[in-house]
Coordinates of C-alpha atoms in Angstrom, one line a residue:
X1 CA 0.0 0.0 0.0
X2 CA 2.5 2.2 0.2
X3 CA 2.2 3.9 -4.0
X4 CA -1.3 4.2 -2.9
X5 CA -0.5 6.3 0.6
X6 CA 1.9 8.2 -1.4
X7 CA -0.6 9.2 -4.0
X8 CA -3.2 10.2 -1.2
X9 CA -0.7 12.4 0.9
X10 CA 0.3 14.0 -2.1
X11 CA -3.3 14.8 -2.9
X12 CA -4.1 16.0 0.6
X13 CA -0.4 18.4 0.7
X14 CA -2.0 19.5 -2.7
X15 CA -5.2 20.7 -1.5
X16 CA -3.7 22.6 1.3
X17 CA -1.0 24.4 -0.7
X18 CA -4.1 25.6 -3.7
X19 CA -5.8 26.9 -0.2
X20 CA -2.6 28.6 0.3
X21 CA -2.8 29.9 -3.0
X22 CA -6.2 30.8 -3.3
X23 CA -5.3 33.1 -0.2
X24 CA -3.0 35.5 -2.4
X25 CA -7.0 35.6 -5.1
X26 CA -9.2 36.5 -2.2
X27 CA -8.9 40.4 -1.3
X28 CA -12.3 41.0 -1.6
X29 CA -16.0 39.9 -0.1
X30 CA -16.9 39.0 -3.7
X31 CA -13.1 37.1 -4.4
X32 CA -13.9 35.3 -1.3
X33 CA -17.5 34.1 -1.5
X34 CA -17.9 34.1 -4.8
X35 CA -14.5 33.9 -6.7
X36 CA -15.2 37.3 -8.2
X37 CA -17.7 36.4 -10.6
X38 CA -14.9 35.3 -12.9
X39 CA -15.1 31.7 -14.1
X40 CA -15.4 30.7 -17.4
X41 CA -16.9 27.3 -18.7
X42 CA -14.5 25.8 -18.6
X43 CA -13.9 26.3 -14.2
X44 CA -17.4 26.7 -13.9
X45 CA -18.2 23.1 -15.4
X46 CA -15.8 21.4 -13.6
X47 CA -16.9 23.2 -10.1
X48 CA -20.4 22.3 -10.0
X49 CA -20.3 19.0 -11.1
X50 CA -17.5 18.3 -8.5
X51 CA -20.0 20.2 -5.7
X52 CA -23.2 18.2 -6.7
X53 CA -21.1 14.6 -7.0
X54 CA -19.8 13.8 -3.3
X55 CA -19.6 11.0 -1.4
X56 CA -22.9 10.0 -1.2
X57 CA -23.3 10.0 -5.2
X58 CA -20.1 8.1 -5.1
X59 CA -20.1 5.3 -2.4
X60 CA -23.8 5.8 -2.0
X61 CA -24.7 5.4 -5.7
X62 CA -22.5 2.2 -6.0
X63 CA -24.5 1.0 -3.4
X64 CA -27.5 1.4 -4.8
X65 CA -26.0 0.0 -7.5
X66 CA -25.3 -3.0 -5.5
X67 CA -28.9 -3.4 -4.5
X68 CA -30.9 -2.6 -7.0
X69 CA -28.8 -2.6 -9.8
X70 CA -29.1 -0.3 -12.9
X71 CA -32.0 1.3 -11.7
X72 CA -29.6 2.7 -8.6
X73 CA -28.8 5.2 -10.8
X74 CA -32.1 7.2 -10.5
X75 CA -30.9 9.1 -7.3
X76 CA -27.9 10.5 -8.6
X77 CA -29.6 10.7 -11.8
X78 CA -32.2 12.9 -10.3
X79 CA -29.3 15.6 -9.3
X80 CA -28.2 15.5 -12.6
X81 CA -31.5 16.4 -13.9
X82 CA -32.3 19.2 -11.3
X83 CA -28.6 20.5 -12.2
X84 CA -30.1 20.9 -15.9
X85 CA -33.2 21.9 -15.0
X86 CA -31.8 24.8 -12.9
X87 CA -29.2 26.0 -15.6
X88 CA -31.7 25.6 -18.6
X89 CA -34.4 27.6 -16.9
X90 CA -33.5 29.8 -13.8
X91 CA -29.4 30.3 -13.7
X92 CA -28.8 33.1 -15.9
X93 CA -31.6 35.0 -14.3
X94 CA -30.2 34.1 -10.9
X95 CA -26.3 34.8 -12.0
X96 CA -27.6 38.4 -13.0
X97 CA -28.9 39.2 -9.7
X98 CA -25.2 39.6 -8.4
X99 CA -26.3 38.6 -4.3
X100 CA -24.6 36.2 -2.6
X101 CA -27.3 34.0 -0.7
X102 CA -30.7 32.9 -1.9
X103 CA -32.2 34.6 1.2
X104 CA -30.9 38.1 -0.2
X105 CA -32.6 36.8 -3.6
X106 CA -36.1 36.7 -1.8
X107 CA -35.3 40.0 0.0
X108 CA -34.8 41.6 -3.2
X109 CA -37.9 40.0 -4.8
X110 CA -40.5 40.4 -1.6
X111 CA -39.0 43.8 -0.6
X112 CA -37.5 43.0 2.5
X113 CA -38.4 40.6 5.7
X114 CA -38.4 37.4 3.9
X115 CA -34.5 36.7 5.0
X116 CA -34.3 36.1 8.1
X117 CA -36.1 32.8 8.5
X118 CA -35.4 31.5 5.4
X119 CA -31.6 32.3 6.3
X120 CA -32.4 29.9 9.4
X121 CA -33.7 26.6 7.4
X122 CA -31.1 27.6 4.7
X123 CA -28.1 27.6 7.4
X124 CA -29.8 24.0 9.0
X125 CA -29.4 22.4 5.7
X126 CA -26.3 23.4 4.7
X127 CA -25.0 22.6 8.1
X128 CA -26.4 19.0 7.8
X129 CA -25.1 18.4 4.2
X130 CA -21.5 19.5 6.2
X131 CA -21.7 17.3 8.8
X132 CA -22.6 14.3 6.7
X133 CA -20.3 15.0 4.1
X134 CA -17.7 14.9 6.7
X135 CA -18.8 11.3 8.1
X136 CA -17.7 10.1 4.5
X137 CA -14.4 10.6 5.7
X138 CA -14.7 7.9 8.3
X139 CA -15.1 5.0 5.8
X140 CA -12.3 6.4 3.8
X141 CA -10.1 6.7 5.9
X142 CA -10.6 3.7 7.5
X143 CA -10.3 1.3 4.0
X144 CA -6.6 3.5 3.3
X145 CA -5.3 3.5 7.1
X146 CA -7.5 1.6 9.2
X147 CA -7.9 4.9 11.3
X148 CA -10.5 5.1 14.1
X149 CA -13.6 7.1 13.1
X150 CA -13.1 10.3 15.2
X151 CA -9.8 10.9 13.9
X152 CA -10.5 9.8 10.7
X153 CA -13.3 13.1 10.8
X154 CA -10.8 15.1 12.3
X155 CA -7.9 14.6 9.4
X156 CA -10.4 14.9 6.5
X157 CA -12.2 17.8 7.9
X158 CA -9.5 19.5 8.9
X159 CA -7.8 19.4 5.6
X160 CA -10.9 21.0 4.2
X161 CA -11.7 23.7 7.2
X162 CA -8.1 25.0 6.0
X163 CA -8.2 25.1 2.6
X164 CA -11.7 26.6 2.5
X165 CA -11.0 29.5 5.4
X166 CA -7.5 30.1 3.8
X167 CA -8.8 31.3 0.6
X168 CA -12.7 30.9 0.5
X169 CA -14.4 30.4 -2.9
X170 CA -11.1 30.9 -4.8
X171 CA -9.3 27.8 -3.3
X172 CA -12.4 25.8 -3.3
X173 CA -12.8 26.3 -6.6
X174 CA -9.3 25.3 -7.8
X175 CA -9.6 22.1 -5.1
X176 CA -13.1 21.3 -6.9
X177 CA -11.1 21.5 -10.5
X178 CA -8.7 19.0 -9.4
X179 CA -11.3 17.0 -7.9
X180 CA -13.2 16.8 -10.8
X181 CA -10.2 15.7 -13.2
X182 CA -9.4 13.2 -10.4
X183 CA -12.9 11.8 -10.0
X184 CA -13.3 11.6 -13.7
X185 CA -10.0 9.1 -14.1
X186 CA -10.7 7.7 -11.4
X187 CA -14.2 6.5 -11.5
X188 CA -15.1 6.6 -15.2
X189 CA -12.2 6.3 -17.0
X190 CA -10.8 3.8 -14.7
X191 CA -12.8 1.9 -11.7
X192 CA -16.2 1.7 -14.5
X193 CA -14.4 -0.6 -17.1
X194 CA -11.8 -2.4 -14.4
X195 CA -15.0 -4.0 -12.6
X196 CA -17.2 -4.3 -15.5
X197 CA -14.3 -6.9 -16.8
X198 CA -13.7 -8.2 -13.4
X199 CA -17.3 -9.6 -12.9
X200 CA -16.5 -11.2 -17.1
X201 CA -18.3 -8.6 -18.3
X202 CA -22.1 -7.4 -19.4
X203 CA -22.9 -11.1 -20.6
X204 CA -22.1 -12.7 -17.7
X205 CA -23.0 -10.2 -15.4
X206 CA -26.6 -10.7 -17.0
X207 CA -26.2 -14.7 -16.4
X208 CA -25.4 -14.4 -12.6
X209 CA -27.6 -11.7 -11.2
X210 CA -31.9 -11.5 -11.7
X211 CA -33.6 -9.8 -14.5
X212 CA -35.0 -7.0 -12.2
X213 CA -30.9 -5.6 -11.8
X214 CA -31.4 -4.5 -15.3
X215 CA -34.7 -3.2 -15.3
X216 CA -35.3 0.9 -15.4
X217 CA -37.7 1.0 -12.8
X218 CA -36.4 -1.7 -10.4
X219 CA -35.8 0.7 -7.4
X220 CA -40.1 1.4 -7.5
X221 CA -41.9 4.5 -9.0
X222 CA -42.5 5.0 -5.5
X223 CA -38.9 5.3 -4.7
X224 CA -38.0 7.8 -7.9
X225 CA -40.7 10.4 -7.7
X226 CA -39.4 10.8 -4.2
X227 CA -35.8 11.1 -5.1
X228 CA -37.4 13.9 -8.0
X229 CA -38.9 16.1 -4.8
X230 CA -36.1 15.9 -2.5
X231 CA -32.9 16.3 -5.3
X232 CA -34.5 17.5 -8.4
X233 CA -35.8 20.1 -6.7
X234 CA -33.1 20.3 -3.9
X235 CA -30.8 21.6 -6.8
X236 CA -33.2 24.3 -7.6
X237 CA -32.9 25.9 -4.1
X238 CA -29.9 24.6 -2.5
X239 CA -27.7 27.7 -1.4
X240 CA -24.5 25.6 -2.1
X241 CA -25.4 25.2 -5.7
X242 CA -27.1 28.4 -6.1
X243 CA -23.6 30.2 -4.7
X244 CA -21.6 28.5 -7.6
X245 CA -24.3 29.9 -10.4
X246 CA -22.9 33.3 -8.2
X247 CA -19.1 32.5 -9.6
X248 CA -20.5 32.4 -13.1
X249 CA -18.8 35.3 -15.1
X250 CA -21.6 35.7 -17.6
X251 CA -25.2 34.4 -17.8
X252 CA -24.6 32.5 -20.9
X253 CA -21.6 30.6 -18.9
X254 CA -24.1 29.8 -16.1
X255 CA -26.4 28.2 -18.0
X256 CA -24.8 26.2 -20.9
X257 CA -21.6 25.5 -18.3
X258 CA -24.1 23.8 -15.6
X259 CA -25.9 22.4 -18.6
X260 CA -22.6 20.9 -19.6
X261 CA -21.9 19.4 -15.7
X262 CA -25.9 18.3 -15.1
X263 CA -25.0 15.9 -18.7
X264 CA -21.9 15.0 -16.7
X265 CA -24.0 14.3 -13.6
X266 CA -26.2 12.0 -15.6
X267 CA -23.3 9.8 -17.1
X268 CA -21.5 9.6 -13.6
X269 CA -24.8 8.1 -12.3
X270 CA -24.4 5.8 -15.0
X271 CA -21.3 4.7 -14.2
X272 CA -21.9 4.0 -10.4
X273 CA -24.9 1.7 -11.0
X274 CA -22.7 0.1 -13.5
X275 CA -19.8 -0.5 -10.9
X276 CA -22.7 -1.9 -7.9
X277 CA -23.7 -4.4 -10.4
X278 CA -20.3 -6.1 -10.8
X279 CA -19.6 -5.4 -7.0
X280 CA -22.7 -7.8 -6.8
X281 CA -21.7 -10.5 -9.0
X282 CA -17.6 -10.2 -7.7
X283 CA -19.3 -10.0 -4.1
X284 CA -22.5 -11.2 -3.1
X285 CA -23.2 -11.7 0.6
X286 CA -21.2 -8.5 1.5
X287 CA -23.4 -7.0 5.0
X288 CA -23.5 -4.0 3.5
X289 CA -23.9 -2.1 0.0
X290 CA -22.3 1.0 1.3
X291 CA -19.1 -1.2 1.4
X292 CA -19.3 -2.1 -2.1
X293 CA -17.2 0.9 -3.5
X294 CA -14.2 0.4 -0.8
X295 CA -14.4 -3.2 -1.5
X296 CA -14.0 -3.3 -5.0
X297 CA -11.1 -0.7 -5.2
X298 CA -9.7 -2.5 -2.3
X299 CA -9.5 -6.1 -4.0
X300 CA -9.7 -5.5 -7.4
X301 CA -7.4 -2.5 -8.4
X302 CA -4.2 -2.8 -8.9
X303 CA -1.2 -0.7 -6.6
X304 CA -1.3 2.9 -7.1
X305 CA -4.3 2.7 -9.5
X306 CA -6.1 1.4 -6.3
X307 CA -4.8 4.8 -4.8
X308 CA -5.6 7.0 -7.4
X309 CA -9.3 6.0 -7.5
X310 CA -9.6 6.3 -3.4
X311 CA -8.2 10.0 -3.9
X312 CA -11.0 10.0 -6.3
X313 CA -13.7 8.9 -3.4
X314 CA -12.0 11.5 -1.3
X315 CA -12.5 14.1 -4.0
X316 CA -16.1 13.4 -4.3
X317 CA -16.2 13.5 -0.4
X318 CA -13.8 17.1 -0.1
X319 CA -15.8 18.9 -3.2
X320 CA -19.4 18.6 -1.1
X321 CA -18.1 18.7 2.0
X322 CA -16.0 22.9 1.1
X323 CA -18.8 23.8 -1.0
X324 CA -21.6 23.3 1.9
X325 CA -18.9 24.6 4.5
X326 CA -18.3 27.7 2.3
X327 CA -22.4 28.0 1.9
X328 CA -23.1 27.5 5.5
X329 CA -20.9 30.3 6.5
X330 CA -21.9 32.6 4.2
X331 CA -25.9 31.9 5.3
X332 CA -24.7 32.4 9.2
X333 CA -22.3 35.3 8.6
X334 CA -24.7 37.4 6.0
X335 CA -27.9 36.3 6.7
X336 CA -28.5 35.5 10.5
X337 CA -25.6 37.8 12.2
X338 CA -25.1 40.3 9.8
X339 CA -29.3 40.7 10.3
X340 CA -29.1 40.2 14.2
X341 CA -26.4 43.1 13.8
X342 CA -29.3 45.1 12.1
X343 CA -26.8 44.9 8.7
X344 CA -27.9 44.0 5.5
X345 CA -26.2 43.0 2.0
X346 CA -27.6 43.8 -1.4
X347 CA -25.0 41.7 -3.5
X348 CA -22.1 43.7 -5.0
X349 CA -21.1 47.1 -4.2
X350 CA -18.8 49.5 -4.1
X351 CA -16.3 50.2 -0.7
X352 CA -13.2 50.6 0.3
X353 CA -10.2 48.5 0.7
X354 CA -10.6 48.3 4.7
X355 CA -14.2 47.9 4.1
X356 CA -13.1 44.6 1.8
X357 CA -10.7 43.7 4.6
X358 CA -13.2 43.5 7.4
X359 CA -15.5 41.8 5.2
X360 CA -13.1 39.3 3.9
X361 CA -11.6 38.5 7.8
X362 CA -15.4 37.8 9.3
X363 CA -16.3 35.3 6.4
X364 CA -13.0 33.8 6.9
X365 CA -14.2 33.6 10.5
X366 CA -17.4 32.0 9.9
X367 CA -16.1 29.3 8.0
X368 CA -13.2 28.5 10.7
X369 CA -16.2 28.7 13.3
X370 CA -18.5 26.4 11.0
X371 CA -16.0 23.8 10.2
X372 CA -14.9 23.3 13.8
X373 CA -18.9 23.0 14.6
X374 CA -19.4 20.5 11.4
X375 CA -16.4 18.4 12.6
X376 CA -17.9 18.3 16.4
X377 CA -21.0 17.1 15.1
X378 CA -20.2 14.7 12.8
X379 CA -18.0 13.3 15.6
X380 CA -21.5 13.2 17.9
X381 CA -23.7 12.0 15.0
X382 CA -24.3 8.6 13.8
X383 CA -27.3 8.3 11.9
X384 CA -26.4 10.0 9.0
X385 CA -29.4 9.2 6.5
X386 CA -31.3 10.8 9.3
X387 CA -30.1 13.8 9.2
X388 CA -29.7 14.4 5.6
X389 CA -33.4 13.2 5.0
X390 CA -34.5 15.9 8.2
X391 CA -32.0 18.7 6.3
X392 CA -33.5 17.9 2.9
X393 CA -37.3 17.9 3.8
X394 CA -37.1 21.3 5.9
X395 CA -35.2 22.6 2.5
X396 CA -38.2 21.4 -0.2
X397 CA -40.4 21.7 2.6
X398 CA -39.6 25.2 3.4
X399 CA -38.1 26.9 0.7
X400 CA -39.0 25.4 -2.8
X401 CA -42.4 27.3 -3.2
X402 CA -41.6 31.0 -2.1
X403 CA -38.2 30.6 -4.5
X404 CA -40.1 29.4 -6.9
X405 CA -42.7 30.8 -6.7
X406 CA -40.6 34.0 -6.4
X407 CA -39.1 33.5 -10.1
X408 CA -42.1 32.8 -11.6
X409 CA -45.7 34.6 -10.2
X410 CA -45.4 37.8 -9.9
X411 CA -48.3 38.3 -7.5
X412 CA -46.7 36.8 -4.8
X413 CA -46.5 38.7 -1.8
X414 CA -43.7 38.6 1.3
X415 CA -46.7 37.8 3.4
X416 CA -47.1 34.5 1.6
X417 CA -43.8 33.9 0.9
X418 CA -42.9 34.2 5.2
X419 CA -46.5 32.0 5.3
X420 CA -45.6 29.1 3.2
X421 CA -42.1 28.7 4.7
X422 CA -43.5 28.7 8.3
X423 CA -46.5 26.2 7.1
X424 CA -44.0 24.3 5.3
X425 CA -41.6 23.9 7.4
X426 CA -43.3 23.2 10.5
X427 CA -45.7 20.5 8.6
X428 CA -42.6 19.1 7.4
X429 CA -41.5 18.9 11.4
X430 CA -44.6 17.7 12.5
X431 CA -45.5 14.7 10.1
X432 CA -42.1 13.8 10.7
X433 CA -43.1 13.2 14.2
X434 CA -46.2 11.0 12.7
X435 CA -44.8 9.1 10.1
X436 CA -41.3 8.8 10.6
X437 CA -38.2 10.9 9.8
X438 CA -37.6 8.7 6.7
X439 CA -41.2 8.2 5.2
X440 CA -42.0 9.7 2.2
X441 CA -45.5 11.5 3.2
X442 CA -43.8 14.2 5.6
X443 CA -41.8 16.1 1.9
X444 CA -44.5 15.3 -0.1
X445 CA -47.8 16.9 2.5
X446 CA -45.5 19.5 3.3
X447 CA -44.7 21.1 0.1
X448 CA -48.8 21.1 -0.5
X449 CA -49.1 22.9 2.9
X450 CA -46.4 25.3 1.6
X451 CA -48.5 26.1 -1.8
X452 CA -51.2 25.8 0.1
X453 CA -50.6 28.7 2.1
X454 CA -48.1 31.0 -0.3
X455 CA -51.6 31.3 -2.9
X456 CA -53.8 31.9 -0.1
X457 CA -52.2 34.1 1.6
X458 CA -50.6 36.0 -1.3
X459 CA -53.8 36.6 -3.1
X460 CA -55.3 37.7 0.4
X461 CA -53.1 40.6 1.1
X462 CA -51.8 43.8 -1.3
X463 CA -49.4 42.8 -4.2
X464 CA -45.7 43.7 -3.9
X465 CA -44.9 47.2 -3.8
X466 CA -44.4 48.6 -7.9
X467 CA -40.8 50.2 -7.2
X468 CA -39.7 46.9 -6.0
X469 CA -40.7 44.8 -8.2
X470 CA -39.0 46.9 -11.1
X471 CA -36.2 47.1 -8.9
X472 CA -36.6 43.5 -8.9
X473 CA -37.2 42.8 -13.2
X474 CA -34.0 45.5 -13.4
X475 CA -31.9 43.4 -11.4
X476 CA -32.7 39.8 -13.3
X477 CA -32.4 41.7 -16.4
X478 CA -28.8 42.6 -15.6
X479 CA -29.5 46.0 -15.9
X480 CA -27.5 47.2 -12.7
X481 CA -24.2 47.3 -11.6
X482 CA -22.2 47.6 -8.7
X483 CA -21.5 51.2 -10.0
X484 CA -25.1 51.8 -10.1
X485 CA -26.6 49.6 -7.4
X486 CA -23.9 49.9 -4.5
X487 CA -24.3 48.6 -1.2
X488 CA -25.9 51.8 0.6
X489 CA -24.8 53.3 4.3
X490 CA -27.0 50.7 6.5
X491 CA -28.7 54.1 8.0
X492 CA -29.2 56.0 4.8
X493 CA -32.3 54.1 2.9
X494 CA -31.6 52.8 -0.1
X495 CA -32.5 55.0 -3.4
X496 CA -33.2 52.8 -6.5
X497 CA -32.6 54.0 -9.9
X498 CA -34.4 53.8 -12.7
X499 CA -33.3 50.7 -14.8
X500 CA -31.3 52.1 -17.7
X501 CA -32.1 50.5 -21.1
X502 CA -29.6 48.4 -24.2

């Protein structure tokens, strides 16, 4: 094992030194949160597709794999198609607002109010999709070293918690470009076609395993339309994703990049059914399907290839875990305290260098602050599918239909929007309590409640105020710019111009 060590270390002494890099980029609030608004389609591509792919799409969809057999591909296949249907239909409008958190997105659109709470279920999800993203380490670590759990955690998460606080956005972007290239040898271009020959390939893999492993549907109808609610439209909403479409530097690179990564997404789902299903014939009684992955790579790869594709699970696992790390901070630094502080943020502006400073040193101290907290609970925490399922419903539950809703109807009112997250949210909570935290019923009663009550209420009190919503159309148009919308003196209220035209 030891080419395989050496190719991991090396990867880990990588990571850190692009966060040491990425320090030198990030001078700015919108260098550090949002890599200055500067990638191309190339960087943009690589960075969402290595954000949306982590460890669950990676050891978890090879498990599925395992189980069900092609057909385990519908759950990472459902990101892939809620990463196209958010580029195709809502990122160049949301890349043109030029904010940095979905809750400043419904502020913008409701006029005010709307932030606060949603900041609260945003900065609860993202926090969850941390903290389980940093479990993954665990069984990583443990198939390369044979480390114990808590400082398996504690080495993978710290590696990330420095990189991402070094150099914010900018280093997790370059981390998340390596990851990609890494993930994409490793998995694909590698693992795929080493197992599918190592279980005699697709003939034989046919022979030894029941027709239902290569049926579409296997998994239940059931089973997919749920995965549609809770990833599909997770994508739409997630602040994580939604603070990539943010590094975009045009519109058209937000929406045909993420196109281009959402295809990706679909192909990679592909791939880790493909991989299950010869981890089944190779290895039938294992006592779990989450071990297929480790197994495989573990007793089928040869040296160094076998440590080139466990840098790739680790990729999968680093690339989630910074980009929920980086969104989490950015929710409880701009959204909850900068509010509490009675601050507020309208996206890009123009200040001064100290101004930049100060801004730049409390995100940096939000995501120190978070990571230590994600690594503390993830320590604490075992039941992990729990607590992604509880993080995912409050986000669908909460927060799909006033986004939404937001984008699209333009007589919705901030009164329905704070309505259907509260009904939402707390039917999600409470039929949880009825039915189970992993039944289906609680995401799918919930986001009802939450239409329910955003029409109702919205067509019950006065439509949003004129000036803001043609503050609102100016901004998705791209017709303002940091020069022309800057962030105003917290006491001095805020004067909109008139949207200029061409």
């Amino acid at each position: 094992m030891a080419v395989d060590y050496t190719v991991i270390v090396l990867y880990l002494a990588g990571m850190l030194a692009m966060g040491w890099w990425g320090m030198r980029r990030a001078k700015s609030k919108s260098e550090f949160l949002v890599a200055g608004r500067r990638l191309g389609p190339w960087m943009y591509s690589g960075t969402m597709a290595a954000i949306v792919l982590g460890g669950a799409s990676t050891i978890g969809g090879v498990g599925l794999g395992y189980k069900y057999g092609l057909s385990g591909a519908w759950m990472v296949f459902t990101i892939g198609l809620g990463l196209l249907a958010l580029s195709v239909f809502f990122s160049a409008r949301i890349a043109r607002l030029k904010v940095y958190t979905v809750s400043e997105m419904l502020d913008l659109r409701y006029g005010g109010r709307a932030g606060v709470i949603s900041g609260v279920v945003m900065w609860a999800y993202t926090l969850m999709l941390a903290v389980t993203s940093t479990i993954a380490y665990a069984t990583i670590f443990d198939v390369l070293f044979d480390l114990p759990r808590t400082v398996a955690i504690v080495l993978g998460g710290a590696v990330v918690v420095a990189y991402s606080t070094l150099g914010g956005m900018w280093s997790i972007t370059l981390t998340d470009m390596v990851q990609f290239v890494v993930k994409t040898i490793g998995v694909l271009i590698l693992l795929l076609p080493i197992a599918v020959i190592k279980a005699g390939g697709f003939a034989e893999m046919k022979a030894q395993l029941p027709t239902e492993y290569f049926a579409p549907l296997g998994i239940g109808g059931e089973t997919i339309f749920t995965y549609v609610l809770i990833y599909t439209f997770g994508m739409l909403i997630g602040q994580d994703i939604w603070q990539r479409v943010f590094t975009a530097r045009t519109d058209k690179v937000a929406k045909w990049g993420g196109t281009v990564a959402g295809t990706y997404c679909l192909v990679y789902a592909l791939a880790g059914a493909v991989i299950g299903t010869a981890a089944k014939v190779l290895y039938p009684k294992l006592p779990s399907a989450d071990d297929a992955f480790a197994t495989i790579v573990k007793d089928e790869l040869p040296m160094g290839v076998r440590g080139l594709v466990l840098a790739a699970a680790l990729a999968a696992v680093m690339s989630t875990s910074s980009g929920a790390l980086i969104a989490c901070a950015t929710v409880a630094n701009n959204d909850i305290w900068s509010r509490l502080r009675g601050l507020t943020s309208k996206g890009d502006g123009v200040g001064t260098g100290a101004d930049d400073h100060d801004e730049v040193k409390g995100n940096r101290l939000f995501i120190l602050l978070m990571g230590i907290a994600t690594i503390v609970i993830a320590i604490a925490l075992n039941d992990v599918i729990q607590a992604l399922t509880v993080a995912y419903n409050l986000l669908v539950g909460g927060l799909l239909v006033p986004i939404i809703g937001g984008l699209l109807w333009r007589r919705g009112t901030v009164q329905g929007a704070l309505a259907s997250v509260t009904v939402g949210g707390l039917s999600v909570i409470g039929l949880m309590w009825t039915y189970g935290i992993l039944a289906n019923e609680p995401v799918y009663y919930g986001l009802l409640a939450s239409l329910a009550a955003y029409v109702i209420v919205s067509l019950a009190t006065r439509p949003t105020d004129a000036a803001v919503l043609a503050h609102w159309r100016a901004r998705l148009a791209g017709q303002y710019t940091p020069e022309t919308d800057a962030e105003a003196d917290p006491k001095t209220p805020e004067t909109v111009p008139a949207p200029t035209t061409g």
